[in-house]
Structure formats: C-alpha cells, structure tokens
Amino acid sequence: MNKSKTTCWISVRNLVVMVLGVYYFFARPQLRKWGTRLGEAQRRLPGDEHIPHPNFETTHAVNIDAPPEAVWPWIAQMGRALTGYYGLDMIKNQGIPSVNFLRQDVAPPQVGQSMDGGFRILAVEPGRQLVFGGFNLALPLGHHQDVTYAYLLERRRDGSTRLLVRRRGYSYGPLSSFFNLGLEVLHFAFMFQQLARLKAYGEKHAHLGYH
C-alpha cells in the first residue's frame, strides 16, 4: 500500500514537472510575445528608457480594422476616474466594469497626470502613443516593482491600425522571479481581454463615424 502511494506521488510529481517544463520552455515564450510579428518584440519602444535593465518584459500586438483616430480615444481615456483598463476589472478597476463608451468628462491625457492603480502618465503623443508607469509599487511579502506600459498605434498601408503594447519592469526581492512568472500569466489574460475590446470598440467607432 505504501509502495503504491509512493509510486503515485512520484508519477504526480513527474507530471507536474513536465507540465511546468512545457510551459516555461515552449508556451511561455509565445505568451510573452503573443500577436507580434517577427522582430516586433525586439524593437525599442517608447518608454523603454525608464527601466533600462528590466527583469520582465512582454510585448503584444493586434491589427484593428480602423484608423488610429478611431482607436486613440479609447486608449486616451483608460485608467482614469475608474474608466477601467478594459480587462480583469476585478483586479484592475476595483471590480467596477470598464466603460464601453467614450466619456466626455475625462480630460485628454497629459504628462504627469495620475492614473488608477498608482500609475502616472510618462509620455503622450495624441493619436500615436501613451506611456504610463508606476514605481516602487507594493507586492506581497514586502516585494516591490517598477513597471511601465507603452501603447503605440501605427498606421498601416491600408489606413488601419497596428497596436503594440509593451509591459516592462523590474521586481525587487528574493522571490521576484516567482512573482514575475505568476504576474506574466495574469497579464496575458488581461491583455487578451483588453486587446479584444480595444479592437471591437475601435472598429465600431470607425463604422459609426469618428469625426
């Protein structure tokens, strides 16, 4: 009986190790650059200079069948006055659903403005880019993190939008590597939802007329 339990435990342990290995060496590299094309994840993007030597970085991208002018208003208003970040609202927006309309009471983003979640705007170019970040943000067990987010809109040849999003930062503390791995999975879920919503909202905005 004991031998059977021991064999079962070894099998479970080996299975867990195998699954973790497959994730770390095969799935993880793809999740960290989901949606990008060859070379995009390696590009230098606005905001990289704020954290020159990160210990975590992800780059995601999506094509939006709408011009940047139709997408930008959704990016410009996010993360302020509980507008939300269009994803994982329970964590990102105090459980309040992100808005699915353009607000008229949120001022255009400006450098230095505070954002929900302890962030502030670091750089902005209307219609083109938004960079924001937080520094010395608290993590569990006394750990801390510096992190920046860059949203870059590029006009494609057909007039539609290529949106690139980079999350880049540095976590401090003896368990920082474990926090980074866990937050990577959470961030992928967030980005998957956020980019899908930005794509839908931008395309709907363009269809209805954004002028």
Coordinates of C-alpha atoms in Angstrom, one line a residue:
M1 CA 0.0 0.0 0.0
N2 CA 2.7 2.4 0.9
K3 CA 4.7 1.5 -2.1
S4 CA 1.6 2.2 -4.3
K5 CA 1.2 5.6 -2.7
T6 CA 4.8 6.4 -3.2
T7 CA 4.6 5.4 -6.9
C8 CA 1.5 7.5 -7.3
W9 CA 3.2 10.5 -5.7
I10 CA 6.3 10.2 -7.9
S11 CA 4.0 10.0 -11.0
V12 CA 2.1 13.1 -10.0
R13 CA 5.4 14.9 -9.2
N14 CA 6.9 14.0 -12.6
L15 CA 3.7 15.1 -14.4
V16 CA 3.8 18.5 -12.6
V17 CA 7.5 18.9 -13.5
M18 CA 6.8 18.0 -17.1
V19 CA 3.8 20.4 -17.4
L20 CA 5.8 23.2 -15.8
G21 CA 8.7 22.5 -18.2
V22 CA 6.5 22.6 -21.2
Y23 CA 5.0 25.9 -20.1
Y24 CA 8.3 27.5 -19.3
F25 CA 10.3 26.5 -22.3
F26 CA 7.6 26.3 -25.0
A27 CA 4.3 28.1 -24.1
R28 CA 5.8 31.0 -22.1
P29 CA 8.0 32.5 -24.8
Q30 CA 4.9 32.6 -27.1
L31 CA 2.6 34.1 -24.5
R32 CA 5.2 36.9 -23.8
K33 CA 5.0 38.0 -27.5
W34 CA 1.5 36.9 -28.4
G35 CA 0.2 38.7 -31.5
T36 CA 3.6 40.1 -32.6
R37 CA 5.3 39.7 -35.9
L38 CA 9.0 38.8 -36.5
G39 CA 11.2 41.5 -34.8
E40 CA 8.4 43.4 -33.1
A41 CA 9.1 42.0 -29.7
Q42 CA 12.7 43.0 -30.0
R43 CA 12.0 46.6 -31.1
R44 CA 12.9 49.5 -28.9
L45 CA 9.6 51.2 -28.0
P46 CA 8.7 54.5 -26.3
G47 CA 9.1 54.1 -22.5
D48 CA 11.9 51.6 -22.6
E49 CA 14.3 54.2 -21.3
H50 CA 12.5 54.4 -17.9
I51 CA 13.6 50.9 -17.0
P52 CA 16.9 50.3 -18.9
H53 CA 17.6 46.8 -17.3
P54 CA 14.2 45.0 -16.8
N55 CA 13.8 41.5 -15.3
F56 CA 10.5 41.1 -17.1
E57 CA 9.1 42.3 -20.4
T58 CA 6.2 41.3 -22.6
T59 CA 5.1 42.7 -26.0
H60 CA 1.7 42.1 -27.5
A61 CA 0.0 43.3 -30.7
V62 CA -3.2 43.3 -32.7
N63 CA -4.4 44.6 -36.0
I64 CA -7.5 46.8 -35.8
D65 CA -9.6 47.4 -38.9
A66 CA -10.0 51.1 -38.1
P67 CA -7.7 54.2 -38.4
P68 CA -5.7 55.3 -35.4
E69 CA -8.0 58.3 -35.0
A70 CA -10.9 55.8 -34.1
V71 CA -8.8 53.8 -31.7
W72 CA -6.9 56.6 -29.8
P73 CA -9.9 58.0 -27.8
W74 CA -10.4 54.6 -26.1
I75 CA -6.7 54.5 -25.1
A76 CA -6.7 58.1 -24.1
Q77 CA -9.5 57.7 -21.5
M78 CA -8.5 54.4 -20.0
G79 CA -7.2 54.1 -16.4
R80 CA -8.6 57.4 -15.2
A81 CA -11.6 58.2 -13.0
L82 CA -12.5 54.5 -12.9
T83 CA -12.9 54.3 -16.6
G84 CA -11.1 50.9 -16.4
Y85 CA -8.4 49.3 -18.4
Y86 CA -10.8 47.1 -20.5
G87 CA -9.7 43.9 -18.8
L88 CA -9.7 42.0 -15.5
D89 CA -11.8 44.7 -13.8
M90 CA -12.0 42.8 -10.5
I91 CA -8.2 43.4 -10.2
K92 CA -7.6 46.4 -12.3
N93 CA -10.7 48.6 -11.6
Q94 CA -11.9 47.7 -8.1
G95 CA -14.5 45.3 -9.5
I96 CA -16.2 48.1 -11.5
P97 CA -16.8 47.2 -15.1
S98 CA -14.8 49.1 -17.6
V99 CA -16.9 51.5 -19.7
N100 CA -17.9 50.6 -23.2
F101 CA -18.5 54.1 -24.3
L102 CA -16.4 57.3 -24.8
R103 CA -16.6 59.6 -21.8
Q104 CA -17.0 63.3 -22.2
D105 CA -15.9 64.1 -18.7
V106 CA -12.3 62.8 -18.8
A107 CA -9.7 65.3 -19.9
P108 CA -7.2 64.5 -22.6
P109 CA -4.1 62.7 -21.1
Q110 CA -1.2 64.9 -20.1
V111 CA 2.3 64.0 -18.8
G112 CA 2.3 63.9 -15.0
Q113 CA -1.4 63.0 -14.6
S114 CA -2.2 60.3 -12.1
M115 CA -3.9 57.1 -13.2
D116 CA -5.8 54.4 -11.3
G117 CA -3.6 51.7 -9.8
G118 CA -0.8 54.0 -8.7
F119 CA 0.3 54.9 -12.2
R120 CA 1.1 58.2 -13.8
I121 CA 1.4 59.3 -17.4
L122 CA 5.1 59.5 -18.5
A123 CA 4.7 60.4 -22.2
V124 CA 1.8 61.1 -24.6
E125 CA 1.5 61.8 -28.3
P126 CA -2.2 62.2 -29.2
G127 CA -3.2 59.6 -31.8
R128 CA 0.2 57.9 -31.6
Q129 CA 1.4 56.8 -28.2
L130 CA 0.6 56.6 -24.5
V131 CA 3.2 55.6 -21.9
F132 CA 2.5 55.3 -18.2
G133 CA 4.0 53.6 -15.3
G134 CA 4.4 53.1 -11.6
F135 CA 7.5 52.9 -9.4
N136 CA 8.1 51.2 -6.1
L137 CA 4.6 49.6 -6.3
A138 CA 4.0 47.2 -3.4
L139 CA 3.8 43.4 -4.0
P140 CA 3.1 40.7 -1.4
L141 CA 5.7 39.7 1.2
G142 CA 7.4 43.1 1.2
H143 CA 8.4 43.0 -2.5
H144 CA 8.2 46.0 -4.8
Q145 CA 8.0 46.6 -8.5
D146 CA 8.8 49.3 -11.1
V147 CA 6.7 48.9 -14.3
T148 CA 5.9 50.8 -17.4
Y149 CA 3.2 50.3 -20.1
A150 CA 3.6 51.6 -23.7
Y151 CA 0.7 51.8 -26.2
L152 CA 1.9 52.5 -29.7
L153 CA -0.5 53.0 -32.6
E154 CA 0.9 52.7 -36.1
R155 CA -1.0 53.4 -39.3
R156 CA -0.8 50.5 -41.8
R157 CA -0.7 51.0 -45.6
D158 CA -4.5 50.4 -45.9
G159 CA -5.1 53.1 -43.2
S160 CA -6.0 50.6 -40.4
T161 CA -4.1 50.4 -37.1
R162 CA -1.4 48.2 -35.8
L163 CA -1.4 48.4 -31.9
L164 CA 1.6 47.3 -30.0
V165 CA 1.6 47.1 -26.2
R166 CA 4.7 46.6 -24.0
R167 CA 4.8 45.9 -20.3
R168 CA 8.3 46.3 -19.0
G169 CA 9.7 46.4 -15.5
Y170 CA 11.8 45.3 -12.6
S171 CA 10.7 43.4 -9.5
Y172 CA 12.7 43.7 -6.2
G173 CA 13.0 41.0 -3.6
P174 CA 14.2 37.3 -3.1
L175 CA 11.0 35.9 -4.6
S176 CA 10.8 38.4 -7.5
S177 CA 11.3 35.7 -10.2
F178 CA 8.3 33.8 -8.9
F179 CA 6.2 36.9 -8.8
N180 CA 7.2 37.7 -12.3
L181 CA 6.1 34.3 -13.6
G182 CA 2.8 34.5 -11.8
L183 CA 2.1 38.0 -13.0
E184 CA 3.0 37.0 -16.5
V185 CA 0.1 34.6 -16.7
L186 CA -2.3 37.1 -15.2
H187 CA -1.0 39.8 -17.5
F188 CA -1.6 37.6 -20.6
A189 CA -5.2 37.1 -19.5
F190 CA -5.6 40.8 -19.1
M191 CA -4.0 41.6 -22.4
F192 CA -6.1 39.0 -24.3
Q193 CA -9.3 40.7 -23.0
Q194 CA -8.1 44.3 -23.3
L195 CA -6.8 44.0 -26.9
A196 CA -10.0 42.2 -28.0
R197 CA -12.1 45.0 -26.5
L198 CA -10.0 47.8 -28.0
K199 CA -10.2 46.1 -31.4
A200 CA -14.0 45.8 -31.1
Y201 CA -14.5 49.4 -29.8
G202 CA -12.2 50.9 -32.4
E203 CA -13.8 49.1 -35.3
K204 CA -17.3 50.0 -34.1
H205 CA -16.2 53.6 -33.6
A206 CA -14.9 53.7 -37.2
H207 CA -18.0 52.1 -38.5
L208 CA -20.3 54.7 -36.8
G209 CA -18.0 57.6 -37.9
Y210 CA -15.4 59.1 -35.5
H211 CA -15.4 62.6 -36.8

